[in-house]
């Protein structure tokens, strides 16, 4: 149980294009999902908290117009990197918390998406 | 100063050794402390989850939390080559429940 998937696992795109990454909770409902970014040999940095049916909450320094988040259902959140540039190349990881659980309960992480912008 | 400090290593040990991984933190509001294991190009998986101070043991893994010193540790006994991975400490507390991660320590266990 508690499986989170991400699609695609790896994507290469040209500078200026937009890329959509999907995060799905496969066997549970997740009102809240989180999006992290991880640069090589660095920690996971929270980008935004995604809540089903409402606007995402972005961390300081994260451009909401560049990283569009849509949490349209209890099992799916999407992150769209708009007008991607080489500096957006990173490992993007989502996590999900089961509906009804408090904020102190476990987040289940997806396998990550490697984005390379040429 | 980062909220959570973790030595990135790399740490290389022979098979069977006892491994000690550590993190320090500055925010006294942290109450929940976690250790994640992350294999290369994969998402993190939860290893240990501890509330407040004390020890917790699970098989070959022991997590320790010393809130007075703002210091947490993960010990791995009888380390195996399959333990080779990056180990991330994470913690949360206060009102947001937001996870704050350490940088991660890369561990290599040599056969």
CSV table of N, CA, C and O in Angstrom, one decimal, chain A residues 7-77:
chain,number,residue,atom,x,y,z
A,7,UNK,N,5.1,10.5,-13.4
A,7,UNK,CA,5.2,10.3,-14.8
A,7,UNK,C,5.5,11.7,-15.5
A,7,UNK,O,4.8,12.6,-15.2
A,8,UNK,N,6.5,11.8,-16.4
A,8,UNK,CA,7.4,10.7,-16.7
A,8,UNK,C,8.5,10.6,-15.7
A,8,UNK,O,8.7,11.4,-14.8
A,9,UNK,N,9.3,9.5,-15.8
A,9,UNK,CA,10.5,9.4,-14.9
A,9,UNK,C,11.6,10.2,-15.3
A,9,UNK,O,12.5,10.6,-14.5
A,10,UNK,N,11.7,10.5,-16.6
A,10,UNK,CA,12.8,11.3,-17.2
A,10,UNK,C,12.2,12.1,-18.4
A,10,UNK,O,11.5,11.5,-19.2
A,11,UNK,N,12.6,13.3,-18.5
A,11,UNK,CA,12.2,14.1,-19.6
A,11,UNK,C,13.3,15.1,-20.0
A,11,UNK,O,14.0,15.7,-19.2
A,12,UNK,N,13.5,15.2,-21.3
A,12,UNK,CA,14.5,16.1,-21.9
A,12,UNK,C,13.7,17.1,-22.8
A,12,UNK,O,13.0,16.6,-23.6
A,13,UNK,N,13.9,18.4,-22.6
A,13,UNK,CA,13.2,19.3,-23.4
A,13,UNK,C,14.1,20.5,-23.9
A,13,UNK,O,15.2,20.7,-23.3
A,14,UNK,N,13.6,21.2,-24.8
A,14,UNK,CA,14.3,22.4,-25.3
A,14,UNK,C,14.0,23.6,-24.4
A,14,UNK,O,12.9,23.7,-23.9
A,15,UNK,N,14.9,24.5,-24.3
A,15,UNK,CA,14.7,25.7,-23.6
A,15,UNK,C,13.5,26.5,-24.2
A,15,UNK,O,13.4,26.6,-25.4
A,16,UNK,N,12.6,27.0,-23.3
A,16,UNK,CA,11.5,27.7,-23.7
A,16,UNK,C,10.2,26.9,-23.8
A,16,UNK,O,9.1,27.5,-23.9
A,17,UNK,N,10.3,25.6,-23.8
A,17,UNK,CA,9.1,24.8,-23.8
A,17,UNK,C,8.6,24.5,-22.4
A,17,UNK,O,9.3,24.8,-21.4
A,18,UNK,N,7.4,24.0,-22.3
A,18,UNK,CA,6.8,23.7,-21.0
A,18,UNK,C,6.7,22.2,-20.8
A,18,UNK,O,6.5,21.4,-21.8
A,19,UNK,N,6.8,21.8,-19.6
A,19,UNK,CA,6.9,20.3,-19.3
A,19,UNK,C,5.9,20.1,-18.1
A,19,UNK,O,5.9,20.8,-17.1
A,20,UNK,N,5.1,19.0,-18.3
A,20,UNK,CA,4.1,18.7,-17.3
A,20,UNK,C,4.6,17.4,-16.6
A,20,UNK,O,4.9,16.4,-17.3
A,21,UNK,N,4.6,17.4,-15.3
A,21,UNK,CA,4.9,16.2,-14.5
A,21,UNK,C,3.7,15.8,-13.7
A,21,UNK,O,3.1,16.6,-13.0
A,22,UNK,N,3.3,14.5,-13.7
A,22,UNK,CA,2.2,14.0,-13.0
A,22,UNK,C,2.6,13.3,-11.7
A,22,UNK,O,3.6,12.5,-11.7
A,23,UNK,N,1.8,13.4,-10.7
A,23,UNK,CA,2.0,12.7,-9.4
A,23,UNK,C,0.7,12.0,-9.0
A,23,UNK,O,-0.3,12.7,-8.9
A,24,UNK,N,0.7,10.7,-8.9
A,24,UNK,CA,-0.5,10.0,-8.6
A,24,UNK,C,-0.4,9.2,-7.3
A,24,UNK,O,0.7,8.5,-7.1
A,25,UNK,N,-1.4,9.2,-6.4
A,25,UNK,CA,-1.4,8.3,-5.3
A,25,UNK,C,-2.2,7.1,-5.8
A,25,UNK,O,-3.4,7.2,-6.3
A,26,UNK,N,-1.7,5.9,-5.8
A,26,UNK,CA,-2.3,4.8,-6.5
A,26,UNK,C,-3.3,4.0,-5.7
A,26,UNK,O,-4.2,3.4,-6.2
A,27,UNK,N,-3.1,4.0,-4.4
A,27,UNK,CA,-4.0,3.1,-3.5
A,27,UNK,C,-4.5,3.9,-2.3
A,27,UNK,O,-5.0,3.3,-1.4
A,28,UNK,N,-4.5,5.2,-2.4
A,28,UNK,CA,-5.1,6.0,-1.3
A,28,UNK,C,-5.4,7.4,-1.9
A,28,UNK,O,-4.9,7.8,-2.9
A,29,UNK,N,-6.3,8.0,-1.2
A,29,UNK,CA,-6.7,9.4,-1.6
A,29,UNK,C,-5.8,10.4,-0.8
A,29,UNK,O,-5.5,10.2,0.4
A,30,UNK,N,-5.4,11.4,-1.5
A,30,UNK,CA,-4.5,12.4,-1.0
A,30,UNK,C,-5.0,13.8,-1.2
A,30,UNK,O,-4.9,14.3,-2.3
A,31,UNK,N,-5.5,14.4,-0.1
A,31,UNK,CA,-6.0,15.8,-0.2
A,31,UNK,C,-4.8,16.7,-0.4
A,31,UNK,O,-4.9,17.7,-1.1
A,32,UNK,N,-3.6,16.3,0.2
A,32,UNK,CA,-2.5,17.2,0.2
A,32,UNK,C,-1.3,16.4,-0.5
A,32,UNK,O,-1.0,15.3,-0.1
A,33,UNK,N,-0.7,17.1,-1.4
A,33,UNK,CA,0.5,16.6,-2.1
A,33,UNK,C,1.6,17.7,-2.0
A,33,UNK,O,1.2,18.9,-1.9
A,34,UNK,N,2.8,17.3,-2.0
A,34,UNK,CA,3.9,18.2,-1.9
A,34,UNK,C,4.8,18.0,-3.1
A,34,UNK,O,5.0,16.9,-3.6
A,35,UNK,N,5.4,19.1,-3.6
A,35,UNK,CA,6.4,19.1,-4.7
A,35,UNK,C,7.7,19.6,-4.2
A,35,UNK,O,7.8,20.7,-3.6
A,36,UNK,N,8.8,18.8,-4.4
A,36,UNK,CA,10.1,19.1,-4.0
A,36,UNK,C,11.0,19.1,-5.2
A,36,UNK,O,10.8,18.5,-6.2
A,37,UNK,N,12.1,19.8,-5.0
A,37,UNK,CA,13.2,19.9,-6.1
A,37,UNK,C,14.5,19.5,-5.4
A,37,UNK,O,14.8,19.9,-4.3
A,38,UNK,N,15.3,18.7,-6.1
A,38,UNK,CA,16.5,18.2,-5.5
A,38,UNK,C,17.6,18.4,-6.6
A,38,UNK,O,17.6,17.7,-7.6
A,39,UNK,N,18.6,19.2,-6.3
A,39,UNK,CA,19.8,19.4,-7.2
A,39,UNK,C,20.8,18.3,-6.8
A,39,UNK,O,20.8,17.8,-5.6
A,40,UNK,N,21.7,18.0,-7.7
A,40,UNK,CA,22.7,17.0,-7.4
A,40,UNK,C,23.5,17.2,-6.1
A,40,UNK,O,23.9,18.3,-5.8
A,41,UNK,N,23.5,16.1,-5.3
A,41,UNK,CA,24.2,16.1,-4.0
A,41,UNK,C,23.7,17.2,-3.0
A,41,UNK,O,24.4,17.7,-2.2
A,42,UNK,N,22.4,17.6,-3.2
A,42,UNK,CA,21.8,18.5,-2.3
A,42,UNK,C,20.5,17.9,-1.8
A,42,UNK,O,20.0,16.9,-2.2
A,43,UNK,N,20.0,18.6,-0.8
A,43,UNK,CA,18.8,18.1,-0.1
A,43,UNK,C,17.5,18.4,-0.9
A,43,UNK,O,17.5,19.1,-1.9
A,44,UNK,N,16.5,17.8,-0.5
A,44,UNK,CA,15.1,18.1,-1.1
A,44,UNK,C,14.7,19.4,-0.5
A,44,UNK,O,14.7,19.7,0.7
A,45,UNK,N,14.2,20.3,-1.4
A,45,UNK,CA,13.7,21.6,-1.1
A,45,UNK,C,12.2,21.6,-1.4
A,45,UNK,O,11.9,21.4,-2.6
A,46,UNK,N,11.4,21.9,-0.5
A,46,UNK,CA,10.0,22.0,-0.7
A,46,UNK,C,9.7,23.2,-1.6
A,46,UNK,O,10.2,24.3,-1.3
A,47,UNK,N,9.0,23.0,-2.7
A,47,UNK,CA,8.6,24.1,-3.6
A,47,UNK,C,7.2,24.6,-3.3
A,47,UNK,O,7.0,25.8,-3.3
A,48,UNK,N,6.3,23.6,-3.1
A,48,UNK,CA,4.9,24.0,-2.9
A,48,UNK,C,4.1,22.9,-2.3
A,48,UNK,O,4.5,21.7,-2.4
A,49,UNK,N,3.0,23.3,-1.6
A,49,UNK,CA,2.1,22.3,-1.1
A,49,UNK,C,0.8,22.4,-1.9
A,49,UNK,O,0.3,23.5,-2.1
A,50,UNK,N,0.3,21.3,-2.4
A,50,UNK,CA,-0.8,21.3,-3.3
A,50,UNK,C,-2.0,20.7,-2.6
A,50,UNK,O,-1.9,19.6,-2.0
A,51,UNK,N,-3.1,21.4,-2.6
A,51,UNK,CA,-4.3,20.9,-1.9
A,51,UNK,C,-5.4,20.8,-2.9
A,51,UNK,O,-5.7,21.7,-3.7
A,52,UNK,N,-6.1,19.6,-2.9
A,52,UNK,CA,-7.1,19.3,-3.8
A,52,UNK,C,-8.2,20.3,-3.8
A,52,UNK,O,-8.7,20.7,-2.7
A,53,UNK,N,-8.5,20.9,-4.9
A,53,UNK,CA,-9.7,21.8,-5.0
A,53,UNK,C,-9.3,23.3,-4.6
A,53,UNK,O,-10.2,24.1,-4.6
A,54,UNK,N,-8.1,23.5,-4.3
A,54,UNK,CA,-7.7,24.9,-3.9
A,54,UNK,C,-6.4,25.3,-4.5
A,54,UNK,O,-5.7,24.4,-5.0
A,55,UNK,N,-6.0,26.5,-4.4
A,55,UNK,CA,-4.7,27.0,-4.9
A,55,UNK,C,-3.6,26.4,-4.1
A,55,UNK,O,-3.7,26.2,-2.9
A,56,UNK,N,-2.5,26.2,-4.8
A,56,UNK,CA,-1.3,25.7,-4.1
A,56,UNK,C,-0.6,26.8,-3.3
A,56,UNK,O,-0.8,28.0,-3.6
A,57,UNK,N,0.1,26.4,-2.3
A,57,UNK,CA,0.8,27.3,-1.4
A,57,UNK,C,2.3,27.1,-1.8
A,57,UNK,O,2.9,26.0,-1.7
A,58,UNK,N,2.9,28.2,-2.2
A,58,UNK,CA,4.3,28.2,-2.7
A,58,UNK,C,5.3,28.6,-1.6
A,58,UNK,O,4.9,29.5,-0.8
A,59,UNK,N,6.4,28.0,-1.6
A,59,UNK,CA,7.5,28.5,-0.7
A,59,UNK,C,8.1,29.8,-1.2
A,59,UNK,O,8.1,30.1,-2.4
A,60,UNK,N,8.7,30.4,-0.3
A,60,UNK,CA,9.4,31.7,-0.6
A,60,UNK,C,10.4,31.5,-1.7
A,60,UNK,O,11.2,30.5,-1.6
A,61,UNK,N,10.4,32.3,-2.7
A,61,UNK,CA,11.4,32.2,-3.7
A,61,UNK,C,11.0,31.4,-4.9
A,61,UNK,O,11.7,31.3,-5.9
A,62,UNK,N,9.9,30.7,-4.8
A,62,UNK,CA,9.4,29.8,-5.9
A,62,UNK,C,8.3,30.6,-6.7
A,62,UNK,O,7.4,31.1,-6.1
A,63,UNK,N,8.6,30.7,-8.0
A,63,UNK,CA,7.7,31.5,-8.8
A,63,UNK,C,6.4,30.7,-9.2
A,63,UNK,O,6.5,29.7,-9.9
A,64,UNK,N,5.3,31.2,-8.7
A,64,UNK,CA,4.1,30.5,-9.0
A,64,UNK,C,3.6,30.5,-10.4
A,64,UNK,O,3.0,29.6,-10.9
A,65,UNK,N,4.1,31.5,-11.2
A,65,UNK,CA,3.7,31.6,-12.6
A,65,UNK,C,4.6,30.7,-13.4
A,65,UNK,O,4.3,30.4,-14.6
A,66,UNK,N,5.7,30.3,-12.9
A,66,UNK,CA,6.6,29.4,-13.6
A,66,UNK,C,6.4,28.0,-13.3
A,66,UNK,O,6.5,27.1,-14.2
A,67,UNK,N,6.0,27.7,-12.1
A,67,UNK,CA,5.7,26.3,-11.6
A,67,UNK,C,4.3,26.2,-11.3
A,67,UNK,O,3.8,26.5,-10.2
A,68,UNK,N,3.5,25.8,-12.3
A,68,UNK,CA,2.0,25.8,-12.2
A,68,UNK,C,1.6,24.4,-11.6
A,68,UNK,O,2.0,23.4,-12.1
A,69,UNK,N,0.8,24.5,-10.5
A,69,UNK,CA,0.4,23.3,-9.9
A,69,UNK,C,-1.1,23.2,-9.9
A,69,UNK,O,-1.8,24.1,-9.6
A,70,UNK,N,-1.6,22.0,-10.3
A,70,UNK,CA,-3.0,21.7,-10.4
A,70,UNK,C,-3.3,20.4,-9.7
A,70,UNK,O,-2.7,19.4,-10.0
A,71,UNK,N,-4.2,20.5,-8.7
A,71,UNK,CA,-4.5,19.3,-7.9
A,71,UNK,C,-6.0,19.1,-8.1
A,71,UNK,O,-6.8,19.4,-7.2
A,72,UNK,N,-6.4,18.5,-9.2
A,72,UNK,CA,-7.8,18.5,-9.6
A,72,UNK,C,-8.5,17.3,-9.0
A,72,UNK,O,-9.8,17.3,-9.0
A,73,UNK,N,-7.8,16.3,-8.5
A,73,UNK,CA,-8.6,15.2,-7.9
A,73,UNK,C,-7.8,14.7,-6.7
A,73,UNK,O,-6.7,15.1,-6.4
A,74,UNK,N,-8.4,13.8,-6.0
A,74,UNK,CA,-7.8,13.3,-4.7
A,74,UNK,C,-6.6,12.3,-5.0
A,74,UNK,O,-6.0,11.8,-4.0
A,75,UNK,N,-6.4,12.0,-6.3
A,75,UNK,CA,-5.3,11.1,-6.6
A,75,UNK,C,-4.3,11.6,-7.5
A,75,UNK,O,-3.3,10.9,-7.9
A,76,UNK,N,-4.5,12.9,-8.0
A,76,UNK,CA,-3.6,13.4,-9.0
A,76,UNK,C,-3.2,14.9,-8.8
A,76,UNK,O,-4.1,15.7,-8.6
A,77,UNK,N,-2.0,15.2,-8.8
A,77,UNK,CA,-1.5,16.5,-8.8
A,77,UNK,C,-0.5,16.7,-10.0
A,77,UNK,O,0.3,15.7,-10.3
